[in-house]
């Protein structure tokens, strides 16, 4: 039977226990005492970080960089760069230390040694050892203090399958050695037994994502299978050894899949009776109470208890930033008090259901632990059914006082090399120095009543609850469409249903739209699925030149009416089109996947971009339509815009919906009649766009869908004397030809044609010596092989500094090797097909050239069924090699070695292109230099170089990468408009209207 007691019942007891615990934790405090000057450097750094927010940010950024710095001069130079900023107010002791003139000097070396040692000392406070020998020493000390432990293995992010296998093996070895050591340990009844039953002496904590490098909620089944295979091995070995295993929780995106995998696995007959296994719940998540209830129900069904570790949560900043960037609902509480209140609610829930789940209350907040004790004592919860947990190096006095009261305390002990453990250290330092941290408030001598008061939730938190709508945006702001969150099972089901719906429509015929009517054509071609070229996605009618002329005449006829249509009305049609796209998002994604072989998540992102173009350009046109007034006494001056006339849009196959939509709706909303000629291999998707624009209300003749041969219909429209604007995205060769032909004045042509051309790139990522290699490897892999390298922005050169070159290449190759190559429709696929046979042949020719010029570091196999080419990595490539200079447009990457950062920039700039570029660095001066000197239209620092977002990252380059303003930017529509100025003298016989007169 579940005992239900109102929370208020526990308050008096909670307060009483909290006062006793608090008194014990506050003895002999000197952290903020008068002896500050005698504090060690590691304590000083923490104290300064607490008192100065600006220094805190820069100091933690420096600590994050430290793992990449290999010499004292490097450390000294970075110290000055991070902490020598005039905007950061430094304590005099630190300022004096950083006053050296040269990083190589003796004072520079002293500064590097002092701060480096201080950070290492800090790390030792929170990391229980660098190797198993040290860890065993630590846990033996903890046992003498009557504390149990759980060991977590720190290290680099698991981004390769070799690393995932290594992670498993290291845990098997860790358990083996700990259990071996435990045989000589003296029994400690407080932690080794409960209610007369023995407890495992050894416990390890593991993360699911580390068991499979491609762990992804989108590929729930594949991830479950790969992860479960390794977990079974771990659990079987743990049982043989008598060790307990606890599963940690990570980022929100992995939560539901983590619970799903573990619930299924622990229901298997082999594991169902195990009670030495645990899961984790994070109280800062808004849906964590519901998760707790569901776990309790599941545990009842299972019939054997598991442990639930309740923690506040460690990724708050990361979760809030990601949700904001993705336009998703915040998964975490914004107010610390709301998290604390939720923690108390779940604590009560777990303890009231102690027959079904064991509670492990993980907190350094005296009130949180006191409430748990008050509930446990009030309900007479057996000692086996609950324990208290703290992190190693935090809450030591609280832990000791809990032990003294006779409670089982378990210390969470991360272990591993100090430098790879810096990410963990930064999280602990952020937690310790945050204004809302209980530990900090306790150190600052806040009143006892304040420290142990019940959490009070702010009204703003209630306003931001999941049940309430987000606050309305200001009228002028633009907010992008949210991508589908495939961590949600219902969204994955919607996507699967969309594929079924679309597959029922395969093979239909799509005809050109001329003057509002679909017209029959003499020639019809098949559009094939590049993942399986025996599958016809649709049949496309190709326009003849005569029909193209009819379309041009229809546009000329429609233009006078369309140019007079109010801008607000034109913008309204775009917004309606955006809404229709949002409604059909899953189906549009499916069409993109099947017609051009783009993997599911990337196809979804493309639909978001198309929606954003519609809404952003609608807003922009309404802004521009207001014009500008420059009035003076007696004279009005009005600056206004008018449409240019007829626009021909020639769209590419690699972003068949987004780029086609962007160029088309920009021309339309500006008042131009527009003819859209798509690439032949993606004409079905543009037929779907046509259906949407017609349904949204585009008048006859204003927009026309004119699929046809580029060499015939495309060339005819480009050269037509009635064409005013040509918007093109495609190859440099075709773009340059269009530019040249458009410059030739034809008979009866009374205007110069405007050409907007995006013509590709040879994009480079520079990996600096100070880069976060986990981040750089993952970013380079995604940038190079996302959509098989067929994005204009894809990375095709990685320029790496000599000291880290070999390490980078090794991890880059292993991470790429771990990618799944296969049909784009499969949720496990990261690398799909290339677009067609011509592309495949061209890319293979480049691969052969590469083999003659450089060394093959990796050439992956690929399926035979479609147009597949496995990723290829060349190393030791000369900057002047063909594969380092020419655009390949496929999954082929050249890795180039350089001696220093100056040479890296020279190599990056050494091509005819200037589209996108990336830099992975934690050296502020190098970041600043790249911002000034890296010749690219879009520079991305410490992130992937693909996936530009409308308004936030307008896209486009210069040199031979293109001509024109950046798509999705504030000046893009100006290219489709002619500016005019109207000046009127408003004087009559020496007088003029006076503004504001009665």
Coordinates of N, CA, C and O in Angstrom, one line a residue, residues 49 78 84 144 161 217 364 492 513 597 649 652 671 676 739 794 801 809 832 839 882 893 949 971:
X49 N 36.5 34.2 -8.8 CA 35.4 33.9 -9.8 C 34.0 34.2 -9.2 O 33.1 34.6 -9.9
X78 N 48.2 32.4 -23.4 CA 46.7 32.3 -23.3 C 46.2 33.0 -22.0 O 45.1 33.5 -22.0
X84 N 44.0 39.3 -19.8 CA 44.6 40.6 -19.9 C 43.6 41.6 -20.6 O 44.0 42.7 -20.8
X144 N 36.9 4.5 5.0 CA 37.4 4.7 6.3 C 36.5 5.8 7.0 O 36.3 5.8 8.2
X161 N 33.3 4.3 -33.1 CA 33.0 3.0 -32.6 C 34.1 2.3 -31.8 O 33.9 1.6 -30.9
X217 N 18.2 9.6 -31.2 CA 16.8 9.3 -31.0 C 16.0 9.1 -32.3 O 15.1 8.3 -32.3
X364 N 23.6 18.7 -2.6 CA 24.5 19.4 -1.6 C 23.7 20.4 -0.8 O 24.3 21.2 0.0
X492 N 8.6 11.0 -34.6 CA 9.1 9.9 -35.4 C 8.0 9.1 -36.1 O 8.1 8.7 -37.2
X513 N 3.4 24.6 -65.2 CA 2.3 25.5 -64.9 C 2.5 26.7 -65.7 O 3.5 27.5 -65.4
X597 N 17.8 12.2 -52.1 CA 18.6 11.4 -51.3 C 19.2 12.1 -50.1 O 20.3 11.8 -49.6
X649 N 14.1 32.3 -62.2 CA 14.8 31.6 -61.1 C 15.2 30.2 -61.6 O 14.4 29.4 -62.1
X652 N 18.7 24.8 -57.8 CA 19.6 23.6 -57.8 C 18.9 22.4 -57.2 O 17.8 22.6 -56.6
X671 N 7.2 42.0 -56.1 CA 6.3 42.5 -57.2 C 6.7 42.1 -58.6 O 6.1 42.5 -59.5
X676 N 10.0 29.8 -62.5 CA 10.9 28.9 -61.8 C 11.3 27.7 -62.7 O 10.4 26.9 -63.0
X739 N 26.2 34.9 -66.4 CA 26.6 36.3 -66.1 C 27.1 37.0 -67.4 O 26.7 38.1 -67.6
X794 N 29.6 22.8 -47.8 CA 30.3 21.6 -47.2 C 31.8 21.8 -47.1 O 32.4 22.5 -47.9
X801 N 47.0 22.3 -37.9 CA 48.3 22.7 -37.5 C 49.1 21.5 -37.1 O 48.6 20.5 -36.5
X809 N 43.9 13.6 -37.6 CA 43.6 12.7 -38.7 C 43.2 11.3 -38.2 O 42.2 10.8 -38.7
X832 N 24.1 9.4 -47.2 CA 23.2 8.8 -48.3 C 23.9 8.7 -49.6 O 25.2 8.8 -49.7
X839 N 27.1 12.6 -61.4 CA 27.8 13.0 -60.2 C 28.7 12.0 -59.7 O 29.9 12.2 -59.4
X882 N 44.9 19.3 -57.1 CA 43.6 19.5 -57.7 C 42.5 19.3 -56.7 O 41.5 20.0 -56.7
X893 N 37.3 14.6 -48.8 CA 38.0 15.7 -48.1 C 39.5 15.6 -48.1 O 40.0 14.5 -48.0
X949 N 21.1 29.7 -41.1 CA 19.7 30.0 -40.8 C 19.3 31.4 -41.2 O 20.0 32.4 -41.0
X971 N 19.4 42.8 -47.0 CA 19.5 43.5 -48.3 C 19.2 42.6 -49.5 O 19.4 43.0 -50.6

